[in-house]
Short mmCIF file of C-alpha atoms in Angstrom, two decimals:
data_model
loop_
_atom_site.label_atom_id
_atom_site.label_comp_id
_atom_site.label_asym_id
_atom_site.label_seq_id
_atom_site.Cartn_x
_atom_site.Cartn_y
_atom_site.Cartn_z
CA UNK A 22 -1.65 11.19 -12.96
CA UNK A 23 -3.28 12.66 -9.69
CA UNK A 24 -2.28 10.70 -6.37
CA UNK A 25 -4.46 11.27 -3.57
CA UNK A 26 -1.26 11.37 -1.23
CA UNK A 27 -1.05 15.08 -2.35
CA UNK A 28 -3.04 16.56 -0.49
CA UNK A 29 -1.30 14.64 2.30
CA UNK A 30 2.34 16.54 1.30
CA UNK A 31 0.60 19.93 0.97
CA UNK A 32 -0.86 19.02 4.05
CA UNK A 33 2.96 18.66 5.44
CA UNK A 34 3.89 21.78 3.95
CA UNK A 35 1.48 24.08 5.86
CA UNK A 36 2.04 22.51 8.82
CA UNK A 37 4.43 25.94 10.34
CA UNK A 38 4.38 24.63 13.93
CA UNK A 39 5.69 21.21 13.46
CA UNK A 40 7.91 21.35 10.85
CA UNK A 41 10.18 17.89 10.31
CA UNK A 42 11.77 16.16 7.53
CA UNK A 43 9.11 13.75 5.38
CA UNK A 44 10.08 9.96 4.63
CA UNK A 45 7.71 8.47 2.28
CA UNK A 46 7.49 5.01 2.02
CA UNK A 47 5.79 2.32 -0.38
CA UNK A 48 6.18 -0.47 -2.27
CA UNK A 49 9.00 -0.28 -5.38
CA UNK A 50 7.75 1.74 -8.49
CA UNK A 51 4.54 3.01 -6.72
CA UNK A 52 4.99 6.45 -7.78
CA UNK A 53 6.96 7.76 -4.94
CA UNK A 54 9.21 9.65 -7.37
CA UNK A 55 7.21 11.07 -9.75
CA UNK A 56 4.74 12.56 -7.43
CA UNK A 57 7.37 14.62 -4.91
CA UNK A 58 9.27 15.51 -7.93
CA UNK A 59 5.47 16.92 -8.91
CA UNK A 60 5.23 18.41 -5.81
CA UNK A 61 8.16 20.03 -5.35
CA UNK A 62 8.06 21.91 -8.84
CA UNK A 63 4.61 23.36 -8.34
CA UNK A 64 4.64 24.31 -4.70
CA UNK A 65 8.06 25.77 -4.44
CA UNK A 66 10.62 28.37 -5.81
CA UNK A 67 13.28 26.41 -5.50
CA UNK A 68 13.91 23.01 -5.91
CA UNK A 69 16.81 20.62 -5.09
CA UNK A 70 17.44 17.11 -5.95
CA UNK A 71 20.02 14.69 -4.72
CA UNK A 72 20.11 11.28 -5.98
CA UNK A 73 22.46 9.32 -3.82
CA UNK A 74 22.21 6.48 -6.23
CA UNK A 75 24.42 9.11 -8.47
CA UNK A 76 26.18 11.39 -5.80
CA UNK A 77 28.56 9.16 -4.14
CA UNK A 78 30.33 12.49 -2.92
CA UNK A 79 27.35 13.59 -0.41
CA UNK A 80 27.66 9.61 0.80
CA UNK A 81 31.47 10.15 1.35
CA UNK A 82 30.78 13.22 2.98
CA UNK A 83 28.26 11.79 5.67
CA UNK A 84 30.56 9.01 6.55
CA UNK A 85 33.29 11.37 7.44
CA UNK A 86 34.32 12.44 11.21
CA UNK A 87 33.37 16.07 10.53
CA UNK A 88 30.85 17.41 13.12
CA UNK A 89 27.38 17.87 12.10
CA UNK A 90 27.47 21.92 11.29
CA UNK A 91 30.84 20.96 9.25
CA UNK A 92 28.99 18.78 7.30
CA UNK A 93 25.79 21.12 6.71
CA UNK A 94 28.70 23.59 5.46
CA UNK A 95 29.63 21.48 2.79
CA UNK A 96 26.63 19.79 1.81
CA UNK A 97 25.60 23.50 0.67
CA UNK A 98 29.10 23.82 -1.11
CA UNK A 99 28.71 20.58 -3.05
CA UNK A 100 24.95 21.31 -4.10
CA UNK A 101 26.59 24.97 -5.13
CA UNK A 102 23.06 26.13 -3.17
CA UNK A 103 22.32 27.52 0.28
CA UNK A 104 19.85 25.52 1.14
CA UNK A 105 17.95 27.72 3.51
CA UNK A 106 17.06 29.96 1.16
CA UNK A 107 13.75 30.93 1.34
CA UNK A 108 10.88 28.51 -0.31
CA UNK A 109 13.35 25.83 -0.97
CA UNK A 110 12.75 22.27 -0.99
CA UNK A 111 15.17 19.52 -1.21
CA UNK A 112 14.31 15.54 -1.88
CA UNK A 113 16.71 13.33 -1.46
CA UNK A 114 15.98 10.14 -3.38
CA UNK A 115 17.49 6.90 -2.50
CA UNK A 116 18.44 8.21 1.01
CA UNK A 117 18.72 4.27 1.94
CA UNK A 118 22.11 4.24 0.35
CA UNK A 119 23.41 6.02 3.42
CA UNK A 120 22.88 5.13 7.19
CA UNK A 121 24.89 8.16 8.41
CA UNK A 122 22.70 10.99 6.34
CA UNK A 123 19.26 9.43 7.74
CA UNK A 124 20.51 9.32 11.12
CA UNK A 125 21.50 13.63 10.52
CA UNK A 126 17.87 14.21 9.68
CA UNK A 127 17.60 14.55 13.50
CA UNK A 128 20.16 17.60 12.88
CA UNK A 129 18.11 18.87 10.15
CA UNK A 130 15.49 18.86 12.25
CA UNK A 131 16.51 20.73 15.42
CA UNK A 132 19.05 22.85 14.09
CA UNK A 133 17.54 23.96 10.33
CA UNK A 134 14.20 22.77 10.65
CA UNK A 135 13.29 26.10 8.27
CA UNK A 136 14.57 23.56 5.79
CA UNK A 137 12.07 21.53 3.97
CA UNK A 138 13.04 18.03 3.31
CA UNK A 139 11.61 15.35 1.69
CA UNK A 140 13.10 11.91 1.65
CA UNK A 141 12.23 7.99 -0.56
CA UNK A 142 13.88 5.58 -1.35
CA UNK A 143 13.82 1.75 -2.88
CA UNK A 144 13.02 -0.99 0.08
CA UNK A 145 13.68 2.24 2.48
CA UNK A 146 11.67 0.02 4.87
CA UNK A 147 13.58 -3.00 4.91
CA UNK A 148 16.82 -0.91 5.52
CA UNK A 149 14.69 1.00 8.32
CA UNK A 150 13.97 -2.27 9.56
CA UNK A 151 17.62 -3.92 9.60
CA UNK A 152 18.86 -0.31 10.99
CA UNK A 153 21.58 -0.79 12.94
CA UNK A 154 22.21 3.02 12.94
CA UNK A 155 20.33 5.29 15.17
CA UNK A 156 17.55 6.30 13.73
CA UNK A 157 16.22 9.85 14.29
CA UNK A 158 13.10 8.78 16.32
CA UNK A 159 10.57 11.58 16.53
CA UNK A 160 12.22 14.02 14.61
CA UNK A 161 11.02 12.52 11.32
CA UNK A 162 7.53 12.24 9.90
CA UNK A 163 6.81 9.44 8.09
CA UNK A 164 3.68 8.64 5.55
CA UNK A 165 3.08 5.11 3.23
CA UNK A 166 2.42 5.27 -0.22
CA UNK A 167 0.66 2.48 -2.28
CA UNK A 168 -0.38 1.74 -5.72
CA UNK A 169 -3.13 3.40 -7.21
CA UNK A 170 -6.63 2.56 -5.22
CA UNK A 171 -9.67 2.09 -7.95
CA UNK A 172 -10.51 5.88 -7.22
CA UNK A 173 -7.24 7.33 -8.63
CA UNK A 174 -7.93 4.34 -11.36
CA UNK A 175 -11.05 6.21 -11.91
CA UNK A 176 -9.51 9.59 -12.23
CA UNK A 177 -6.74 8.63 -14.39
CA UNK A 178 -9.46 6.96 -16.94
CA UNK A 179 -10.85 10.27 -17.12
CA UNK A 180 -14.41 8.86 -15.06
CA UNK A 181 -14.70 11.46 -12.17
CA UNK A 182 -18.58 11.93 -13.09
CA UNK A 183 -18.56 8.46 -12.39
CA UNK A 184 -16.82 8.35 -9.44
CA UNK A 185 -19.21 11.28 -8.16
CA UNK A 186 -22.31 9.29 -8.57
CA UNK A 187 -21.06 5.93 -6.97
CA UNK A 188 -20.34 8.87 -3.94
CA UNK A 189 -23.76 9.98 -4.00
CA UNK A 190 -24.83 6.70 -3.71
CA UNK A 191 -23.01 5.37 -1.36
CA UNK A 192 -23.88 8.19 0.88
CA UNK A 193 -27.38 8.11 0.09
CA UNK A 194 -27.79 3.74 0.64
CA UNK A 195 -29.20 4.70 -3.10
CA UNK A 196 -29.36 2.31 -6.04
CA UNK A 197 -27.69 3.21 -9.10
CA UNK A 198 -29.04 2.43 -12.52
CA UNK A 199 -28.30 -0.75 -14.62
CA UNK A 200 -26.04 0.82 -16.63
CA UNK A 201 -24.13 2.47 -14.78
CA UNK A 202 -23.44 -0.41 -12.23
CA UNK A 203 -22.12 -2.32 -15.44
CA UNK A 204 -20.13 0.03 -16.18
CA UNK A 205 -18.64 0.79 -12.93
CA UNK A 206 -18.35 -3.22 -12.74
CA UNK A 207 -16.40 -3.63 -16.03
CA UNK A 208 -13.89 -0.66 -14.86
CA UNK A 209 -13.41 -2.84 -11.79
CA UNK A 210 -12.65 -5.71 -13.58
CA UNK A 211 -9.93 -3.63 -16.17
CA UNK A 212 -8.69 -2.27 -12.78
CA UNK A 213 -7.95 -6.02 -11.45
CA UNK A 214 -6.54 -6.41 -14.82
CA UNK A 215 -3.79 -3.21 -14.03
CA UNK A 216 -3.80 -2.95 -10.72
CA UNK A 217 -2.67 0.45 -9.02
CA UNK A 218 0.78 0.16 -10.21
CA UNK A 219 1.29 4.02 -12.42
CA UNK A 220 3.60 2.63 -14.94
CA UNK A 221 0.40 -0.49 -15.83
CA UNK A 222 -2.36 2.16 -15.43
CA UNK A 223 -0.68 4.69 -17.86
CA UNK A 224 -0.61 1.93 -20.38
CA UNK A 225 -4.40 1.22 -20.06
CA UNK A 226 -4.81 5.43 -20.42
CA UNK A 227 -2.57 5.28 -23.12
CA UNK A 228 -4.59 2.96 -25.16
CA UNK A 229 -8.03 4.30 -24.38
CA UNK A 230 -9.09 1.34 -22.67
CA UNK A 231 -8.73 -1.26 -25.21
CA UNK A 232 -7.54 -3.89 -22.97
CA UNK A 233 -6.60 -6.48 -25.91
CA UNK A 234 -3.87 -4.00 -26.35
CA UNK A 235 -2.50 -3.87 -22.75
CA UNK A 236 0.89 -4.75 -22.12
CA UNK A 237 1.09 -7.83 -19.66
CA UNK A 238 4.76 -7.81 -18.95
CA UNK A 239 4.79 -4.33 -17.28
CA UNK A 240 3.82 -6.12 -14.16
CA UNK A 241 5.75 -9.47 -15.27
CA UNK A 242 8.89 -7.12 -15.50
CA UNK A 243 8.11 -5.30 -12.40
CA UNK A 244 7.96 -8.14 -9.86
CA UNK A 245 11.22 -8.86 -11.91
CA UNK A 246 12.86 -5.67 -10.38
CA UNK A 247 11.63 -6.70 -7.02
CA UNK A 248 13.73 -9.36 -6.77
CA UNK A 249 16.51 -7.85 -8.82
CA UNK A 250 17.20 -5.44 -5.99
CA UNK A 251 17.08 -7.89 -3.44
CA UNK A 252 20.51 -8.52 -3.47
CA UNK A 253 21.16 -5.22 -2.13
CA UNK A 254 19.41 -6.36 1.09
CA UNK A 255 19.58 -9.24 2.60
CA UNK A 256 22.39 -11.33 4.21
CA UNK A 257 23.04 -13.88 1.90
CA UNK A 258 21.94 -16.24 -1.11
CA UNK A 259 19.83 -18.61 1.33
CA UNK A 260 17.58 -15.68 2.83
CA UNK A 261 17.22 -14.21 -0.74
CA UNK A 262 15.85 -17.77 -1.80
CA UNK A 263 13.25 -17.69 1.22
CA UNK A 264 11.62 -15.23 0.48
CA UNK A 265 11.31 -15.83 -2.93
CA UNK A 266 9.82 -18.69 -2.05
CA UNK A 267 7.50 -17.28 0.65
CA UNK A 268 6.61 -14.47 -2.25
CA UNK A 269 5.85 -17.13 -4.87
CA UNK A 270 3.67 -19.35 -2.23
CA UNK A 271 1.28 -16.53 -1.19
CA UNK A 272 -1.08 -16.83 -4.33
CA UNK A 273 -1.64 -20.46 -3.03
CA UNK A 274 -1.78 -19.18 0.48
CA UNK A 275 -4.91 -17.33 0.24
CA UNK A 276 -6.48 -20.27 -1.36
CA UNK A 277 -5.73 -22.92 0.80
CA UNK A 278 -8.18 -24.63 2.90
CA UNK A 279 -7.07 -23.83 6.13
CA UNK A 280 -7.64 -19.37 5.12
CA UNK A 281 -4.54 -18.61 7.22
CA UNK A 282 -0.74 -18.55 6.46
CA UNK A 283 0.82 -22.01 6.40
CA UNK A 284 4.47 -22.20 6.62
CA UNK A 285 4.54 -25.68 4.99
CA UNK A 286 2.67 -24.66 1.87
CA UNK A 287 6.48 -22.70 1.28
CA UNK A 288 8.26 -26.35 1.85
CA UNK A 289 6.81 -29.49 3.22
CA UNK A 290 9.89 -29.33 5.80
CA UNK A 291 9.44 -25.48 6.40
CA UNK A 292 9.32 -23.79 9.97
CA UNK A 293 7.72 -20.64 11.72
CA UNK A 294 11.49 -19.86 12.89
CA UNK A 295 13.17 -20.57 9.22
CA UNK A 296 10.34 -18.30 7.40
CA UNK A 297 9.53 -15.18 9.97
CA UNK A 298 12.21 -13.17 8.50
CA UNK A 299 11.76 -14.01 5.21
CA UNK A 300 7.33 -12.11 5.92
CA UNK A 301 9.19 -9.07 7.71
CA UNK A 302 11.32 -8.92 4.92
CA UNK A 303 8.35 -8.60 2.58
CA UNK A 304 6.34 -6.43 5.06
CA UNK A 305 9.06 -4.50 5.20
CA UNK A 306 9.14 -3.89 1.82
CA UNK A 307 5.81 -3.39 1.26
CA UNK A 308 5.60 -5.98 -1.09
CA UNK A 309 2.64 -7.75 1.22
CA UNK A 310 0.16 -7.27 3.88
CA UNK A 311 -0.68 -8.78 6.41
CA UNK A 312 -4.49 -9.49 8.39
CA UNK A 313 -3.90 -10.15 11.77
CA UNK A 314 -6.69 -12.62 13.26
CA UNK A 315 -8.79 -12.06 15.65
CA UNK A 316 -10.86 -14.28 18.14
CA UNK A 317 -12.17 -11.75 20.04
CA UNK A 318 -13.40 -8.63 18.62
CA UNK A 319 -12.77 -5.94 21.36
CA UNK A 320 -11.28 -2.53 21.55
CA UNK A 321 -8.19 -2.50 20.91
CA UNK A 322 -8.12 -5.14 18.15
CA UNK A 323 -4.27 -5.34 18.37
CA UNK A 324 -4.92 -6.41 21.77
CA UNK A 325 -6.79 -9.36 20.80
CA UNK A 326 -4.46 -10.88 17.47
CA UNK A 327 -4.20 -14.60 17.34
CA UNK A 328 0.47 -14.33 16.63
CA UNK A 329 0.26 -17.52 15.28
CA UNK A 330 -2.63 -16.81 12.59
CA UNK A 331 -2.72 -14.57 9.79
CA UNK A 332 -3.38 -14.27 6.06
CA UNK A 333 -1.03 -12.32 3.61
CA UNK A 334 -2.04 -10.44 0.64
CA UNK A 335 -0.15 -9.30 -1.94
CA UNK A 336 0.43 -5.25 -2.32
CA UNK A 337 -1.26 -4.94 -5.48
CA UNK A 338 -4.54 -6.84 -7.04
CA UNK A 339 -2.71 -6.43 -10.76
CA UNK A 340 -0.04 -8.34 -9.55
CA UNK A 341 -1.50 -11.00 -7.74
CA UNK A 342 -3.41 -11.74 -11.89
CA UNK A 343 -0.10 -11.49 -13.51
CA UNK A 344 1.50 -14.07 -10.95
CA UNK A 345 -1.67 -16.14 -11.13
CA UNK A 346 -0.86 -15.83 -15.23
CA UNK A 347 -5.02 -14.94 -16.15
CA UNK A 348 -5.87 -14.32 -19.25
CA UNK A 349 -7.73 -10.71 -19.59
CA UNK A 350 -10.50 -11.85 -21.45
CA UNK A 351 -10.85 -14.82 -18.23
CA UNK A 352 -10.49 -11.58 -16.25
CA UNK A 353 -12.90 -9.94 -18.04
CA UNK A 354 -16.12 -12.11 -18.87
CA UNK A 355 -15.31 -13.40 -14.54
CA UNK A 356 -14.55 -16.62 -15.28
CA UNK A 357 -11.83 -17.55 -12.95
CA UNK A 358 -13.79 -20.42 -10.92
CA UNK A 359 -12.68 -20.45 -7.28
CA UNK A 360 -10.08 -17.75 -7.36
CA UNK A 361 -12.70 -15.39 -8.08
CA UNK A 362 -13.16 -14.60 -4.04
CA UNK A 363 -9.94 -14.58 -3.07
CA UNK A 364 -9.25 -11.55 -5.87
CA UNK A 365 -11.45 -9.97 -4.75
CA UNK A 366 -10.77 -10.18 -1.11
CA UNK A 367 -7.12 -9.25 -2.53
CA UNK A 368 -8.19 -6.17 -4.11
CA UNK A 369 -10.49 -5.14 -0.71
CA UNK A 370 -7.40 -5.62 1.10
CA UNK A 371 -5.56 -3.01 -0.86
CA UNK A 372 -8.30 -0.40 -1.48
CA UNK A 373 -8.63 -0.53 2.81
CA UNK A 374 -5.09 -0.15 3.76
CA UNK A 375 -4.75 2.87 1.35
CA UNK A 376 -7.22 4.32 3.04
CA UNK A 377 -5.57 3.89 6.57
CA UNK A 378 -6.86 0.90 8.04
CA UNK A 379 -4.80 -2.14 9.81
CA UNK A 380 -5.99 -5.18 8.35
CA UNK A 381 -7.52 -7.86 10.94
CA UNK A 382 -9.89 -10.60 10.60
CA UNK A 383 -12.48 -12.54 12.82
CA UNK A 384 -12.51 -16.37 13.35
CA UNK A 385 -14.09 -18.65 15.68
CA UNK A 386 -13.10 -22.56 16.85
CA UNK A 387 -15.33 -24.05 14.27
CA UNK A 388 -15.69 -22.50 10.57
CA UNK A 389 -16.92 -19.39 10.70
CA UNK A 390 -15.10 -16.52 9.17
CA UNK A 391 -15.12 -12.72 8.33
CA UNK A 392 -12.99 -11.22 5.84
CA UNK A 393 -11.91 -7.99 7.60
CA UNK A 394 -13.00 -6.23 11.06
CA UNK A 395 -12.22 -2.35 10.44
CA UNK A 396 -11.85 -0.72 13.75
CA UNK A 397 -14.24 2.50 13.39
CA UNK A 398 -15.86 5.79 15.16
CA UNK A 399 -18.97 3.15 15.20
CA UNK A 400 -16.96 0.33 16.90
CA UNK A 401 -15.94 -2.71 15.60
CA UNK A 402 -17.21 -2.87 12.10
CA UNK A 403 -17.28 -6.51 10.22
CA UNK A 404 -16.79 -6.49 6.70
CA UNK A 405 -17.75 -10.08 4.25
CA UNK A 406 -16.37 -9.72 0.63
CA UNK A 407 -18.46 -11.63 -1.85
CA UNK A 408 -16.89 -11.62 -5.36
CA UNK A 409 -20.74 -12.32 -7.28
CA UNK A 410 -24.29 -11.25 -6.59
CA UNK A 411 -24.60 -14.06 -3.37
CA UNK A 412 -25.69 -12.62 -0.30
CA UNK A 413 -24.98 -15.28 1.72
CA UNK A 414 -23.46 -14.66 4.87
CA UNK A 415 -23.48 -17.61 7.53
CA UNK A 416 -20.23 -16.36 8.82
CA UNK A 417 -21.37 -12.58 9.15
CA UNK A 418 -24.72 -13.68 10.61
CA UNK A 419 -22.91 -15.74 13.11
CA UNK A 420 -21.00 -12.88 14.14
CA UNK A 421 -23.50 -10.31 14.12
CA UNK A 422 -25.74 -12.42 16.48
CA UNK A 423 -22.93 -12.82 18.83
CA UNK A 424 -21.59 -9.02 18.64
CA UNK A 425 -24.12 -7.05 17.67
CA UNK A 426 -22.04 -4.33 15.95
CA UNK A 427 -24.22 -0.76 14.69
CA UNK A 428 -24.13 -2.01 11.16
CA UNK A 429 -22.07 -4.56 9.03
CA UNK A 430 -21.00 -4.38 5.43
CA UNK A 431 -21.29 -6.65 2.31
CA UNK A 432 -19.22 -6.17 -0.38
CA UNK A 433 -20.16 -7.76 -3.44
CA UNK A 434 -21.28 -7.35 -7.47
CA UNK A 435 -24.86 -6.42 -6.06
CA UNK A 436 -25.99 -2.72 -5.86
CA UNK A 437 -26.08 -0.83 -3.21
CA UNK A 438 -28.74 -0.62 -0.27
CA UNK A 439 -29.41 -0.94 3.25
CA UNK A 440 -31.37 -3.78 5.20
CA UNK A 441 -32.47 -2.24 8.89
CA UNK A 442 -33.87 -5.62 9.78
CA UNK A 443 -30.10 -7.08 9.34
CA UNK A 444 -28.40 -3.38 9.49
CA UNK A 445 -25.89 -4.91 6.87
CA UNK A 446 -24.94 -1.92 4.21
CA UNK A 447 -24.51 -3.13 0.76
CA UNK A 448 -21.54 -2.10 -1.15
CA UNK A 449 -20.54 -2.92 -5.24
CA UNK A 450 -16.79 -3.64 -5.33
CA UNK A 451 -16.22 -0.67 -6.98
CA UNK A 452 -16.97 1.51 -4.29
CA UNK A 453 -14.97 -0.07 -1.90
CA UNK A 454 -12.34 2.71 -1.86
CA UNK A 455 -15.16 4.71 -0.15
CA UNK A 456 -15.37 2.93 3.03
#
């Protein structure tokens, strides 16, 4: 299946001047592997794979007392492979397993930096985070990797003449016909059904769309594996139960009255200082995301955030359903009563942070509240995510009386379009990966 994060690794590769080892992290079963295993078969002669979850001996070696160039020397002799041959790429999967061999990537990089090396791993960023090794600051380069946004959905469906008229019409503030918005709407709701995870989208390709044959437990199984790896990484039994618990309140989170983060929705008893670790755990991870809140929208936004308020989302829309136990045909026909906005605002989350954005979000003192404030070449741009055809806004009218951004935009289930009275650009759900 194409990944857009492609182009981003050829990107990498022509990059001559600046040339340092890649880290790519993202969320467990994502895709990381299959697509630089992809990578490095087309766009090199030779390829080299190390799998520390299976090579114990290159782990033994990097926790020796050899010098640096001793253990270059027989890195080589136990790959049988000089690795600076020309157009040679090596990945080394599961480089978490070993501190010592991610701290020598700062070797790599000043003293064979004519070797290309790519590195993943599972909850890399949780044993980045707990590092207690140095880490070779500025000597790696480092991209994210998420599920699938509804564009590579789109692709993998076999729907790119689709997906080149909702980009003609989003450029163009032009309507699209009847049919087509249908369409594009029903593929948004199988999408919410699948999410981005590869392993649930192949199973809708494989079956041709005929979601009464989709296999639910692909996700059920995969948050399984989330927490059957957990083990691996954390401290003990009690921190492993927080943040299972924290993970299992969030779909309850977003729907609580209060639209921020309580702690005591986890536990009646629970604390700020009992639960922080467990949300960097899971941030860490990439198993959530967080929308910082913000009171006062100025540049820089990260200058404004409200610590003690923010929302969590989960990392994928398909899983938040799965947890949330919906039926696909509920799904389907939209009939999931009050959840309805806060799936959708779930799935907006996830289509913007693939494309790059930090997640923040505007409230006042009294009730009014918008979604997400994207930080923009235009400013400080609000976004309000309806999940029907409403168009009511009383939040984002509040706020674009007060700030008076360029434009604002409304996603919902309506077409698209372009008030210059209001200057609030319409935008169907489906085309929120375009923003």
């Amino acid at each position: 299946m194409k990944r857009k994060i492609y182009q981003k690794l050829l990107d990498w590769k022509n990059n001559t001047e600046n040339i340092k080892p890649l880290m790519i992290l993202g969320v467990r079963q994502s895709g990381k592997t299959y697509i630089i295993n992809e990578f490095c078969k087309n766009e090199y002669k030779n390829y080299v794979y190390v799998n520390l979850f299976e090579q114990d001996n290159i782990i033994e070696l990097y926790n020796s007392n050899l010098t640096s160039d001793e253990k270059f020397k027989r890195f080589k002799l136990l790959l049988n492979f000089d690795l600076e041959k020309e157009d040679t790429i090596l990945f080394i999967d599961e480089i978490q397993e070993s501190e010592k061999l991610i701290s020598e990537l700062k070797y790599f990089c000043e003293k064979h930096n004519n070797i290309r090396i790519i590195c993943a791993g599972s909850l890399l960023g949780v044993k980045l985070k707990r590092a207690k090794f140095s880490f070779p600051v500025g000597k790696v380069k480092m991209l994210n990797m998420y599920p699938m946004d509804f564009e590579e959905f789109l692709i993998a469906m076999n729907q790119e003449m689709l997906i080149d008229c909702i980009k003609e019409c989003f450029n163009n503030n032009k309507q699209i016909t009847k049919t087509i918005h249908e369409k594009a709407l029903k593929l948004y709701r199988i999408y919410l059904i699948t999410g981005g995870m590869p392993e649930s989208v192949n199973n809708m390709v494989n079956i041709a769309g005929d979601y009464i044959k989709y296999d639910k437990t692909i996700l059920t199984d995969i948050v399984s594996s989330y927490f059957k790896d957990m083990d691996k990484y954390v401290t003990n039994e009690s921190e492993a139960l927080k943040i299972t618990r924290t993970y299992n309140s969030l779909p309850s989170q977003l729907s609580n009255i209060s639209k921020k983060f309580q702690y005591s929705n986890i536990d009646k008893d629970a604390r700020a200082r009992e639960y922080a670790t467990s949300i960097d755990w899971l941030e860490a991870s990439n198993m959530i995301i967080r929308c910082k809140c913000i009171k006062t929208p100025e540049i820089p936004l990260e200058g404004f955030v409200d610590v003690d308020t923010f929302k969590l989302y989960l990392s994928d829309v398909g899983i938040l359903n799965n947890i949330l136990k919906l039926s696909i045909t509920d799904i389907l026909e939209d009939n999931i009563s009050l959840y309805k906005g806060i799936i959708a605002e779930n799935y907006v989350a996830n289509q913007l942070i693939c494309n790059g954005y930090d997640l923040y979000y505007w409230k006042n003192n009294s009730t009014a509240e918008v979604d997400f404030l994207l930080y923009t070449s235009d400013g400080i741009i609000p976004v309000e995510v309806k999940s029907g055809d409403s168009t009511q806004a009383k939040s984002l009218n509040i706020y674009n009386s007060i700030y008076k951004p360029k434009y604002s935009i409304r996603i919902s289930t309506k077409d698209f379009g372009y008030n210059p009275e209001t200057k609030i650009k319409s935008i169907p759900l489906y085309a929120t990966f375009l923003i």
